[in-house]
Every structure is written in C-alpha cells, then in structure tokens.
Tab-separated table of C-alpha atoms in Angstrom:
chain	number	residue	atom	x	y	z
A	1	MET	CA	122.931	135.383	108.816
A	2	ASN	CA	125.624	135.932	106.881
A	3	ALA	CA	126.090	132.373	105.651
A	4	GLU	CA	125.760	131.315	102.087
A	5	ASN	CA	123.263	129.722	101.116
A	6	PRO	CA	125.094	126.565	98.548
A	7	ALA	CA	121.037	126.235	97.047
A	8	ASP	CA	120.386	129.702	96.026
A	9	HIS	CA	117.381	129.743	94.350
A	10	ARG	CA	118.442	132.826	92.307
A	11	ARG	CA	121.102	131.176	90.647
A	12	LEU	CA	119.053	127.688	90.551
A	13	GLY	CA	115.964	129.327	88.582
A	14	ARG	CA	119.211	130.519	86.109
A	15	GLU	CA	120.317	127.513	85.794
A	16	LEU	CA	117.218	125.307	85.370
A	17	ASP	CA	115.232	128.219	83.320
A	18	LEU	CA	112.998	128.581	86.116
A	19	PHE	CA	112.520	132.183	85.836
A	20	ASP	CA	114.533	135.446	85.511
A	21	THR	CA	114.326	139.025	85.144
A	22	ASP	CA	114.878	142.356	82.527
A	23	PRO	CA	115.418	145.724	83.505
A	24	LEU	CA	112.958	146.755	81.123
A	25	ILE	CA	109.946	144.564	83.161
A	26	GLY	CA	111.960	145.688	86.162
A	27	ALA	CA	113.092	145.184	89.593
A	28	GLY	CA	110.665	142.841	91.865
A	29	LEU	CA	108.822	141.915	89.036
A	30	PRO	CA	110.396	138.070	87.771
A	31	TYR	CA	108.919	136.296	84.401
A	32	TRP	CA	108.086	132.455	84.677
A	33	LEU	CA	110.263	130.193	81.722
A	34	PRO	CA	108.723	127.174	80.589
A	35	ASP	CA	109.884	125.161	82.914
A	36	GLY	CA	109.224	127.239	86.055
A	37	ALA	CA	105.585	127.756	84.603
A	38	VAL	CA	105.334	124.102	84.788
A	39	VAL	CA	105.838	123.939	88.921
A	40	ARG	CA	103.796	127.199	89.080
A	41	HIS	CA	100.964	125.616	87.659
A	42	VAL	CA	101.117	122.246	88.863
A	43	LEU	CA	101.398	123.705	92.890
A	44	GLU	CA	98.844	126.104	92.619
A	45	GLU	CA	96.291	122.596	90.937
A	46	TYR	CA	97.314	121.140	94.043
A	47	VAL	CA	96.831	123.381	95.963
A	48	ARG	CA	93.173	124.190	94.684
A	49	GLY	CA	92.826	120.442	94.835
A	50	ALA	CA	93.512	120.269	98.251
A	51	GLU	CA	90.823	123.261	99.084
A	52	ARG	CA	88.277	121.797	97.191
A	53	ARG	CA	88.190	118.510	98.961
A	54	ALA	CA	88.065	120.547	102.088
A	55	GLY	CA	84.879	122.156	101.001
A	56	TYR	CA	86.520	125.616	100.298
A	57	ARG	CA	84.703	127.186	96.944
A	58	HIS	CA	86.598	129.497	94.726
A	59	VAL	CA	85.954	132.550	93.472
A	60	TYR	CA	88.079	135.375	91.317
A	61	SER	CA	88.694	139.101	92.223
A	62	PRO	CA	90.309	142.363	90.757
A	63	VAL	CA	93.398	143.610	91.542
A	64	LEU	CA	91.921	147.038	91.799
A	65	GLY	CA	89.868	148.372	94.410
A	66	LYS	CA	89.039	151.563	95.154
A	67	ARG	CA	91.396	153.379	98.092
A	68	GLU	CA	87.987	154.085	99.722
A	69	LEU	CA	87.643	149.896	100.202
A	70	TYR	CA	90.984	149.794	101.551
A	71	GLU	CA	90.003	152.682	104.362
A	72	ILE	CA	87.740	150.682	105.343
A	73	SER	CA	89.765	148.154	105.382
A	74	GLY	CA	92.201	149.403	107.822
A	75	HIS	CA	95.062	148.326	105.118
A	76	TRP	CA	95.044	152.513	104.436
A	77	ALA	CA	96.021	153.867	107.976
A	78	HIS	CA	97.898	150.808	108.788
A	79	TYR	CA	99.510	149.779	105.548
A	80	SER	CA	99.645	152.785	102.837
A	81	ASP	CA	103.854	152.334	103.098
A	82	ASP	CA	103.868	149.524	101.384
A	83	MET	CA	101.676	150.044	98.894
A	84	PHE	CA	102.021	151.742	95.456
A	85	PRO	CA	100.673	154.829	95.158
A	86	PRO	CA	96.900	155.227	94.221
A	87	MET	CA	95.718	155.975	90.820
A	88	GLU	CA	93.757	158.730	89.163
A	89	VAL	CA	90.489	157.181	86.934
A	90	GLY	CA	87.658	158.698	86.562
A	91	GLY	CA	87.558	161.442	89.645
A	92	GLU	CA	88.236	158.657	91.567
A	93	GLN	CA	91.422	156.900	93.525
A	94	PHE	CA	92.206	153.236	92.549
A	95	VAL	CA	94.998	151.247	94.267
A	96	LEU	CA	96.656	148.204	93.141
A	97	ARG	CA	95.837	145.652	96.306
A	98	PRO	CA	97.703	145.140	98.962
A	99	SER	CA	95.792	141.930	99.823
A	100	LEU	CA	92.591	140.064	99.386
A	101	CYS	CA	90.813	140.115	102.641
A	102	PRO	CA	88.811	143.617	101.724
A	103	HIS	CA	87.954	141.955	98.236
A	104	HIS	CA	86.646	138.791	99.934
A	105	ALA	CA	84.802	140.627	102.681
A	106	VAL	CA	82.734	142.780	100.115
A	107	VAL	CA	82.044	139.149	98.378
A	108	PHE	CA	80.713	137.742	101.280
A	109	ARG	CA	78.715	140.426	101.773
A	110	SER	CA	76.988	140.612	98.545
A	111	ARG	CA	74.619	138.260	99.590
A	112	PRO	CA	72.989	137.167	102.363
A	113	HIS	CA	73.651	134.581	104.513
A	114	SER	CA	72.149	132.005	106.944
A	115	TYR	CA	73.718	130.451	110.306
A	116	ARG	CA	72.776	126.705	107.948
A	117	GLU	CA	75.882	128.393	105.542
A	118	LEU	CA	78.437	128.571	108.050
A	119	PRO	CA	81.338	128.042	107.611
A	120	LEU	CA	81.831	129.546	104.502
A	121	ARG	CA	85.099	128.771	103.149
A	122	MET	CA	85.909	131.063	100.634
A	123	ALA	CA	89.096	130.747	98.414
A	124	GLU	CA	91.593	132.122	95.719
A	125	LEU	CA	94.608	132.585	94.369
A	126	GLY	CA	95.414	135.839	92.894
A	127	GLY	CA	97.426	138.726	93.144
A	128	MET	CA	98.764	141.323	94.984
A	129	PHE	CA	101.320	144.339	94.830
A	130	ARG	CA	104.038	145.601	97.589
A	131	SER	CA	105.433	148.461	97.146
A	132	GLU	CA	108.926	146.741	97.922
A	133	LEU	CA	112.298	148.730	98.088
A	134	SER	CA	114.801	148.277	95.388
A	135	GLY	CA	116.986	147.350	98.391
A	136	VAL	CA	115.535	144.256	99.490
A	137	LEU	CA	113.956	142.604	96.366
A	138	GLY	CA	115.892	139.058	95.699
A	139	GLY	CA	114.781	136.375	93.253
A	140	LEU	CA	111.549	134.970	93.914
A	141	THR	CA	111.506	136.126	97.956
A	142	ARG	CA	110.510	139.665	97.689
A	143	VAL	CA	109.072	140.916	94.588
A	144	ARG	CA	106.453	143.352	94.097
A	145	ALA	CA	104.027	141.754	91.882
A	146	ILE	CA	102.451	138.893	94.357
A	147	GLN	CA	100.379	135.637	93.323
A	148	LEU	CA	98.418	134.708	97.189
A	149	ASN	CA	97.359	131.380	97.697
A	150	ASP	CA	94.514	133.033	100.313
A	151	ALA	CA	91.292	131.909	101.918
A	152	HIS	CA	89.134	133.551	104.589
A	153	ILE	CA	86.733	131.720	106.569
A	154	PHE	CA	83.317	133.354	107.566
A	155	CYS	CA	82.046	131.511	110.477
A	156	THR	CA	80.968	131.629	113.995
A	157	LEU	CA	82.718	132.268	117.024
A	158	ASP	CA	81.864	128.574	118.216
A	159	GLN	CA	83.392	127.374	115.494
A	160	VAL	CA	86.619	129.630	115.111
A	161	ALA	CA	89.122	126.641	116.970
A	162	GLU	CA	87.623	124.076	114.976
A	163	GLU	CA	88.053	125.791	111.697
A	164	ALA	CA	91.345	126.741	112.282
A	165	ALA	CA	92.354	123.405	113.427
A	166	GLY	CA	91.263	122.394	109.896
A	167	ALA	CA	93.157	124.757	107.978
A	168	LEU	CA	96.594	123.418	109.983
A	169	ASP	CA	95.763	120.202	108.867
A	170	LEU	CA	95.350	121.186	105.656
A	171	ILE	CA	98.781	122.865	105.640
A	172	ARG	CA	100.210	120.272	107.287
A	173	LYS	CA	98.882	117.151	104.763
A	174	ALA	CA	100.012	120.242	101.247
A	175	HIS	CA	104.255	120.233	103.608
A	176	THR	CA	104.402	116.133	103.468
A	177	ALA	CA	103.592	116.168	99.912
A	178	LEU	CA	106.471	118.785	99.087
A	179	GLY	CA	108.490	117.498	101.060
A	180	VAL	CA	108.621	120.470	103.769
A	181	VAL	CA	108.966	119.857	107.481
A	182	PRO	CA	108.883	123.594	109.502
A	183	VAL	CA	111.448	124.993	111.643
A	184	ARG	CA	109.193	126.070	114.004
A	185	TYR	CA	105.619	126.874	114.849
A	186	ARG	CA	105.303	130.407	115.689
A	187	LEU	CA	101.946	132.567	117.881
A	188	SER	CA	102.650	136.370	115.646
A	189	LEU	CA	101.770	138.593	118.977
A	190	PRO	CA	101.269	142.684	118.525
A	191	GLY	CA	104.496	144.591	119.984
A	192	PRO	CA	105.239	147.929	121.443
A	193	GLY	CA	105.085	150.754	118.988
A	194	GLY	CA	103.679	148.618	116.236
A	195	LYS	CA	100.535	149.597	114.034
A	196	TYR	CA	97.863	147.936	114.956
A	197	VAL	CA	93.765	148.536	115.388
A	198	ALA	CA	93.203	149.656	118.819
A	199	ALA	CA	90.553	147.051	119.836
A	200	PRO	CA	92.822	145.107	123.222
A	201	GLU	CA	89.262	143.014	123.729
A	202	LYS	CA	89.387	141.541	120.631
A	203	TRP	CA	93.529	141.519	120.540
A	204	GLU	CA	92.295	139.074	123.486
A	205	ARG	CA	90.027	136.789	122.055
A	206	SER	CA	91.771	135.818	119.024
A	207	VAL	CA	95.278	135.262	120.731
A	208	ALA	CA	93.060	133.215	122.925
A	209	LEU	CA	91.440	131.242	120.392
A	210	LEU	CA	94.826	130.717	118.402
A	211	ARG	CA	96.669	129.416	121.878
A	212	GLU	CA	93.480	126.886	122.166
A	213	VAL	CA	94.487	125.971	118.275
A	214	LEU	CA	97.434	124.950	119.636
A	215	ASP	CA	97.168	123.518	122.472
A	216	ALA	CA	94.747	121.225	120.951
A	217	SER	CA	97.311	120.207	118.233
A	218	GLY	CA	100.140	118.916	120.387
A	219	LEU	CA	102.690	121.203	118.103
A	220	ALA	CA	105.148	123.382	120.340
A	221	TYR	CA	105.153	126.660	119.482
A	222	GLU	CA	106.822	130.114	120.415
A	223	GLU	CA	105.256	133.458	121.255
A	224	ALA	CA	106.672	136.053	119.121
A	225	GLU	CA	105.789	139.878	120.126
A	226	GLY	CA	105.557	142.633	116.781
A	227	GLU	CA	104.865	140.242	114.058
A	228	ALA	CA	101.348	140.348	114.059
A	229	ALA	CA	98.912	142.010	111.295
A	230	PHE	CA	97.736	144.919	112.242
A	231	TYR	CA	94.161	143.082	112.762
A	232	GLY	CA	95.209	140.249	114.345
A	233	PRO	CA	97.577	137.479	115.790
A	234	LYS	CA	98.290	134.439	113.927
A	235	ILE	CA	99.825	131.145	113.579
A	236	ASP	CA	102.858	131.523	110.960
A	237	VAL	CA	104.075	128.154	109.671
A	238	GLN	CA	108.258	129.008	109.775
A	239	VAL	CA	110.683	127.630	107.445
A	240	ALA	CA	113.990	127.431	107.214
A	241	ASP	CA	116.496	127.812	103.773
A	242	PRO	CA	120.031	125.541	103.863
A	243	ALA	CA	121.689	128.498	105.474
A	244	GLY	CA	119.275	128.530	108.062
A	245	ARG	CA	117.402	131.678	107.000
A	246	GLU	CA	114.158	131.488	108.128
A	247	SER	CA	110.615	132.785	106.274
A	248	THR	CA	107.110	132.225	107.300
A	249	LEU	CA	105.443	129.526	104.614
A	250	SER	CA	102.106	129.455	105.753
A	251	THR	CA	99.424	131.255	107.859
A	252	VAL	CA	96.183	131.191	109.747
A	253	GLN	CA	94.639	134.210	111.274
A	254	VAL	CA	91.392	134.892	113.495
A	255	ASP	CA	90.017	138.567	112.864
A	256	PHE	CA	86.974	140.519	114.235
A	257	HIS	CA	88.167	143.706	113.025
A	258	GLN	CA	87.156	143.226	109.514
A	259	PRO	CA	83.781	142.137	109.649
A	260	GLU	CA	82.838	144.296	112.473
A	261	GLN	CA	84.579	147.547	109.635
A	262	PHE	CA	82.458	145.814	106.422
A	263	ASP	CA	79.522	145.103	108.678
A	264	LEU	CA	78.961	141.555	107.917
A	265	HIS	CA	76.024	139.527	109.579
A	266	TYR	CA	74.389	135.900	109.224
A	267	ILE	CA	71.009	135.251	110.412
A	268	GLY	CA	71.174	132.585	113.301
A	269	ALA	CA	68.764	130.212	114.333
A	270	ASP	CA	66.914	133.307	116.036
A	271	GLY	CA	66.067	135.318	113.314
A	272	ALA	CA	68.481	137.948	113.893
A	273	ARG	CA	71.712	139.645	112.397
A	274	HIS	CA	74.979	138.276	113.951
A	275	ARG	CA	78.650	139.352	113.196
A	276	PRO	CA	80.398	136.306	111.788
A	277	VAL	CA	84.235	135.739	112.594
A	278	MET	CA	87.157	135.735	109.641
A	279	ILE	CA	89.822	133.207	109.742
A	280	HIS	CA	92.216	134.175	107.103
A	281	ARG	CA	94.222	130.943	105.952
A	282	SER	CA	97.270	129.957	103.559
A	283	VAL	CA	98.769	126.963	102.678
A	284	ILE	CA	101.551	127.915	100.698
A	285	GLY	CA	101.708	132.204	100.654
A	286	SER	CA	103.308	133.708	98.230
A	287	VAL	CA	103.330	131.161	95.335
A	288	GLU	CA	106.721	132.752	94.172
A	289	ARG	CA	107.929	133.011	98.162
A	290	ALA	CA	106.864	129.211	97.966
A	291	VAL	CA	108.670	127.793	94.682
A	292	ALA	CA	112.091	129.965	95.976
A	293	HIS	CA	111.977	127.842	99.400
A	294	LEU	CA	111.290	124.596	97.233
A	295	VAL	CA	114.219	124.867	94.429
A	296	GLU	CA	116.552	125.300	97.607
A	297	HIS	CA	115.119	122.855	99.476
A	298	HIS	CA	115.010	120.569	97.520
A	299	ALA	CA	118.343	121.738	95.121
A	300	GLY	CA	116.198	121.262	91.921
A	301	ALA	CA	115.305	117.762	92.309
A	302	PHE	CA	111.603	118.407	93.049
A	303	PRO	CA	108.924	115.546	93.907
A	304	ALA	CA	108.334	113.718	90.780
A	305	TRP	CA	104.639	115.070	90.787
A	306	LEU	CA	105.737	118.423	91.303
A	307	ALA	CA	109.019	118.290	88.987
A	308	PRO	CA	109.301	120.465	84.821
A	309	VAL	CA	109.806	116.429	83.515
A	310	GLN	CA	109.225	113.855	85.220
A	311	LEU	CA	110.338	111.337	82.648
A	312	ALA	CA	113.707	111.659	80.427
A	313	VAL	CA	113.131	108.879	77.909
A	314	LEU	CA	116.961	108.123	76.295
A	315	PRO	CA	117.604	106.556	73.038
A	316	VAL	CA	120.682	104.839	72.288
A	317	SER	CA	120.765	105.690	68.955
A	318	ASP	CA	118.776	107.061	66.184
A	319	THR	CA	117.424	103.519	64.885
A	320	ALA	CA	115.561	103.559	68.600
A	321	TYR	CA	114.031	106.883	68.239
A	322	GLU	CA	110.793	105.959	67.068
A	323	ALA	CA	110.389	103.060	70.227
A	324	ALA	CA	111.370	106.340	72.698
A	325	ALA	CA	108.875	108.598	71.371
A	326	ARG	CA	106.001	106.024	71.694
A	327	ILE	CA	107.403	106.151	75.592
A	328	ALA	CA	106.522	109.694	75.543
A	329	ASP	CA	103.269	109.723	73.494
A	330	ARG	CA	102.087	107.042	76.421
A	331	CYS	CA	103.448	109.238	79.194
A	332	ALA	CA	101.020	112.313	77.477
A	333	GLU	CA	98.270	110.099	77.279
A	334	LEU	CA	98.906	109.513	81.094
A	335	GLY	CA	99.329	113.018	82.101
A	336	LEU	CA	102.930	112.834	82.779
A	337	ARG	CA	105.445	115.007	81.913
A	338	ALA	CA	108.190	113.435	79.283
A	339	GLU	CA	111.013	114.590	76.665
A	340	VAL	CA	112.911	112.704	74.567
A	341	LEU	CA	116.627	113.173	74.905
A	342	GLY	CA	117.843	111.450	71.497
A	343	PRO	CA	121.538	111.373	69.847
A	344	ASP	CA	121.964	114.892	68.953
A	345	ARG	CA	121.880	115.789	72.485
A	346	GLY	CA	124.906	114.052	73.036
A	347	SER	CA	126.587	111.061	74.197
A	348	LEU	CA	124.268	108.696	76.184
A	349	GLY	CA	126.630	109.717	79.367
A	350	ALA	CA	125.872	113.070	78.840
A	351	ARG	CA	122.570	112.832	78.511
A	352	VAL	CA	122.620	110.804	81.508
A	353	ARG	CA	124.334	114.008	83.697
A	354	GLU	CA	121.434	116.393	81.534
A	355	ALA	CA	118.438	114.806	82.793
A	356	ARG	CA	120.453	114.768	86.483
A	357	LEU	CA	117.690	116.042	87.972
A	358	VAL	CA	114.408	114.357	86.156
A	359	PRO	CA	112.843	111.654	88.695
A	360	TYR	CA	112.774	108.597	85.873
A	361	GLN	CA	115.769	107.921	83.209
A	362	VAL	CA	114.560	105.055	80.859
A	363	VAL	CA	117.231	103.947	78.594
A	364	ILE	CA	116.058	102.886	75.295
A	365	GLY	CA	118.161	100.397	73.106
A	366	ALA	CA	117.818	97.208	70.876
A	367	ARG	CA	116.407	94.612	73.291
A	368	GLU	CA	114.089	97.785	74.852
A	369	ALA	CA	113.052	97.876	71.736
A	370	ALA	CA	112.687	94.703	70.538
A	371	THR	CA	110.882	93.775	74.076
A	372	GLY	CA	108.582	96.348	75.180
A	373	HIS	CA	110.485	95.549	78.072
A	374	VAL	CA	112.286	98.717	79.973
A	375	SER	CA	114.987	99.219	82.820
A	376	VAL	CA	114.229	102.561	84.266
A	377	ARG	CA	116.976	104.542	85.923
A	378	LEU	CA	115.853	106.791	89.661
A	379	ARG	CA	117.427	110.163	90.373
A	380	ASP	CA	118.591	108.448	93.106
A	381	GLY	CA	120.949	106.262	91.607
A	382	ARG	CA	118.597	103.003	92.041
A	383	ARG	CA	117.473	100.779	89.080
A	384	PRO	CA	114.757	97.859	89.723
A	385	ALA	CA	114.296	95.194	87.788
A	386	PRO	CA	112.840	95.523	84.397
A	387	LEU	CA	109.475	95.942	83.653
A	388	PRO	CA	106.778	96.123	80.803
A	389	ALA	CA	106.738	99.527	79.658
A	390	ALA	CA	103.246	99.930	80.225
A	391	GLU	CA	103.581	98.577	83.877
A	392	LEU	CA	106.491	101.075	84.447
A	393	LEU	CA	104.324	103.406	83.378
A	394	ASP	CA	101.714	102.931	85.276
A	395	ARG	CA	103.165	102.747	88.778
A	396	ILE	CA	104.611	106.250	87.810
A	397	ALA	CA	101.779	107.562	87.304
A	398	ALA	CA	99.948	106.307	90.369
A	399	SER	CA	102.829	107.985	92.072
A	400	VAL	CA	102.433	110.912	90.777
A	401	ALA	CA	98.750	111.305	91.950
A	402	ARG	CA	99.672	110.141	94.814
A	403	HIS	CA	101.976	112.962	95.256
A	404	ALA	CA	104.479	110.771	96.281
A	405	THR	CA	108.035	112.089	97.547
A	406	GLU	CA	109.053	108.783	97.538
A	407	LEU	CA	110.529	107.776	94.338
A	408	TRP	CA	110.122	104.040	94.089
A	409	ASP	CA	108.248	102.007	96.141
A	410	ASP	CA	109.391	98.133	97.080
C-alpha cells in the first residue's frame, strides 16, 4: 500500500522529542529521549502490573545464549537467517538471542514442578535481537534491538483452552486502556514451502485448540496460511496505522515442540512424569512497535495516563509563578507528571499552543493564585467549571490511576 501516513511516527517521534537515531550508534538502533522514555516506562509498568494481577511471575534472563541453546529450540535450524552471527568466547559460540522462549524453557526445567503448580505463568520484558537488513529498517517498527513483552504459560493439556482464553482477555483489556481497536483477529497457520517443525500431529492439535479458543470467544477471525511461527500456530491481533497498513500487536501461541525439545516435565497426581504444554503470549509485543502504533494512532495525543506530561501549568505572569509551582509540586506528590510553562516561554497563547497535546492545562492568574480555585482546559477544547486546585488534581490522579481513556467524566 502506497498511501501516505499523515501521522508518521518517525516524524512525530522527532517533533515530540520521543526518540531519535544516530549513524554512529547504527541503523535500527534508536535511542529514547526523556519524554519517549516516560512513555516506554509507563507502558512497561502498566503491562507488568496487569500481568501480576493475572497471576504471572516475572523473571530476568540473559540476552546472550550458547548456540547450542538455539539448536535445541529449533531457532538455529529455522531462524538463523534472522540472527546475528555467533561470537567466539573461550572456545564456545554465543549468540544474541532472537527470542526469549528457549531461556524460559530452561528456567522452567531448572526446578522440579508438581501438577499443583500449574498453570505456571512466567513473564519478562526482555531484550532480543534480529539481524534485519538495512533496507527494511524504519523508525521503531523495524529495529535490530527489541524490548519484548513476552510470557510463557506452562500448563496441562486440559488447561490450554482456558489459559489461552485468559491471555486473550488480558490483551483485550490492555487494548481498551491504550485506546486501541484491532482491525481483525488472525489464526496464523503454516503454509507451503516454509521452514516449520515437521510434526503434523502436534500442528493439528495446536490448530484445533486455538480454533476452539477463538470460537468460544465469539470473536470473528480469519485464517492465514504462511503466517505461523516455525514451531506452532498462533492467534495474531492485527492493528492498522492511519494509512491502513497492518501489523501484529499481540499474539497467543500454542507450542508442543519446545517442551519436548527441552525435555520439560512435571509430576502428575499419579506420581509419574508428564509433558507440559507451552503457551507463548504477548500483550503488546515489541515495545518499540507498540509505541510506534500508539504515536500514530493518537497522533501524539496519548491517553492521559500514558502522556509524557499530563498537566501543563501556565502562570499568566511572573507574579503567579510561585502559585503555579505549588500546583506542580502537588502533582509530583500525587504521581502526576506536570510542567510549569512560564512567561519566559512566550505569550500565553503561544504556551497554550505549545502544550496542545498535553491532556490538561491550567492557567494561573492573580485570581486563581488568591482563591485557590482553578479552571482546567482539556486537550479536546472543553473547559469544565472551576474547582479547588486540590480537588481538581485528585480527580485527574484518580482518572489516571484507572487508566481511563476519557479526559473528563461529567
């Protein structure tokens, strides 16, 4: 599709001081500026919190692994063209990981597990690397160093459908908070000529399970051959940019392959060893791609809970600066991100325009400084009735804590 994107995240990202690139660091390796780092941090913390509430436990694993690790997982045989070359260290070959799942499989097998522990939900926001060709790199959507929101659920066969449905529900709740509306759900299947694990029976079981989950959810979906992972089928949640170009934001995958490759097992109620099923699940996928989509989808006007600056305080003159600073200090106590835009930044009209993407603006003049009552100007142009400053800030803080997408609830 050749349609021009009117809210290209590459342009907006630089205009809004979210991220940038430098040839000295390298193509496909963007760095995050302070405002962009805020968006990324808040997004990551939202996901971690949602995962904790859903029963996930977080781990950290290294971004390097021995080549043998990826030979066992199947990545080396099926995915090595997208991996960086091995590094020789002490007579052994190490590789920048292209995925987190082999590490999580090793973490699972490092301790014995009983059936009473399952499902075991393991999550990580971790780095991974892909050797993308220079010609396909662009902004945050195609990068070489990726921060992935990843999780793996180790469960019994009887638990797969419920756990996959729970993952889909977690994804839907996150999309609501982010103001994102998927354009379609896709059941991604293997296609002819692809590099897939040769295990027809496992593929059939995996596809049947995911169809069951989608049918039970009531979601309309399409099947697409050639879009599966090399080890199994997946549910892809597709989003589109303002120009209509599609990308995958979230996924749920069923995997019988890696539990067998890593000889994973748990002790069942019968005292015997049983093989768990591994569900791969990502709420927002790559943090970079997720932020790129959010920048374009909202044209830089993020939901208030995600905005780099949530409240702009505009003193009319230098005499009101002290009162404005007190409001900003109170915001900091409430966990709100506020910035004082003083007269040194230009006329009041210029400062209002400068803060046009900030969800809330408060203008402080002599009357507001004296009475403590302030009027808030919402980003969408609405102006609710004046409120005591403390009440206003408490109300904004409560809305942000709920991850509300509406700026004001009348």
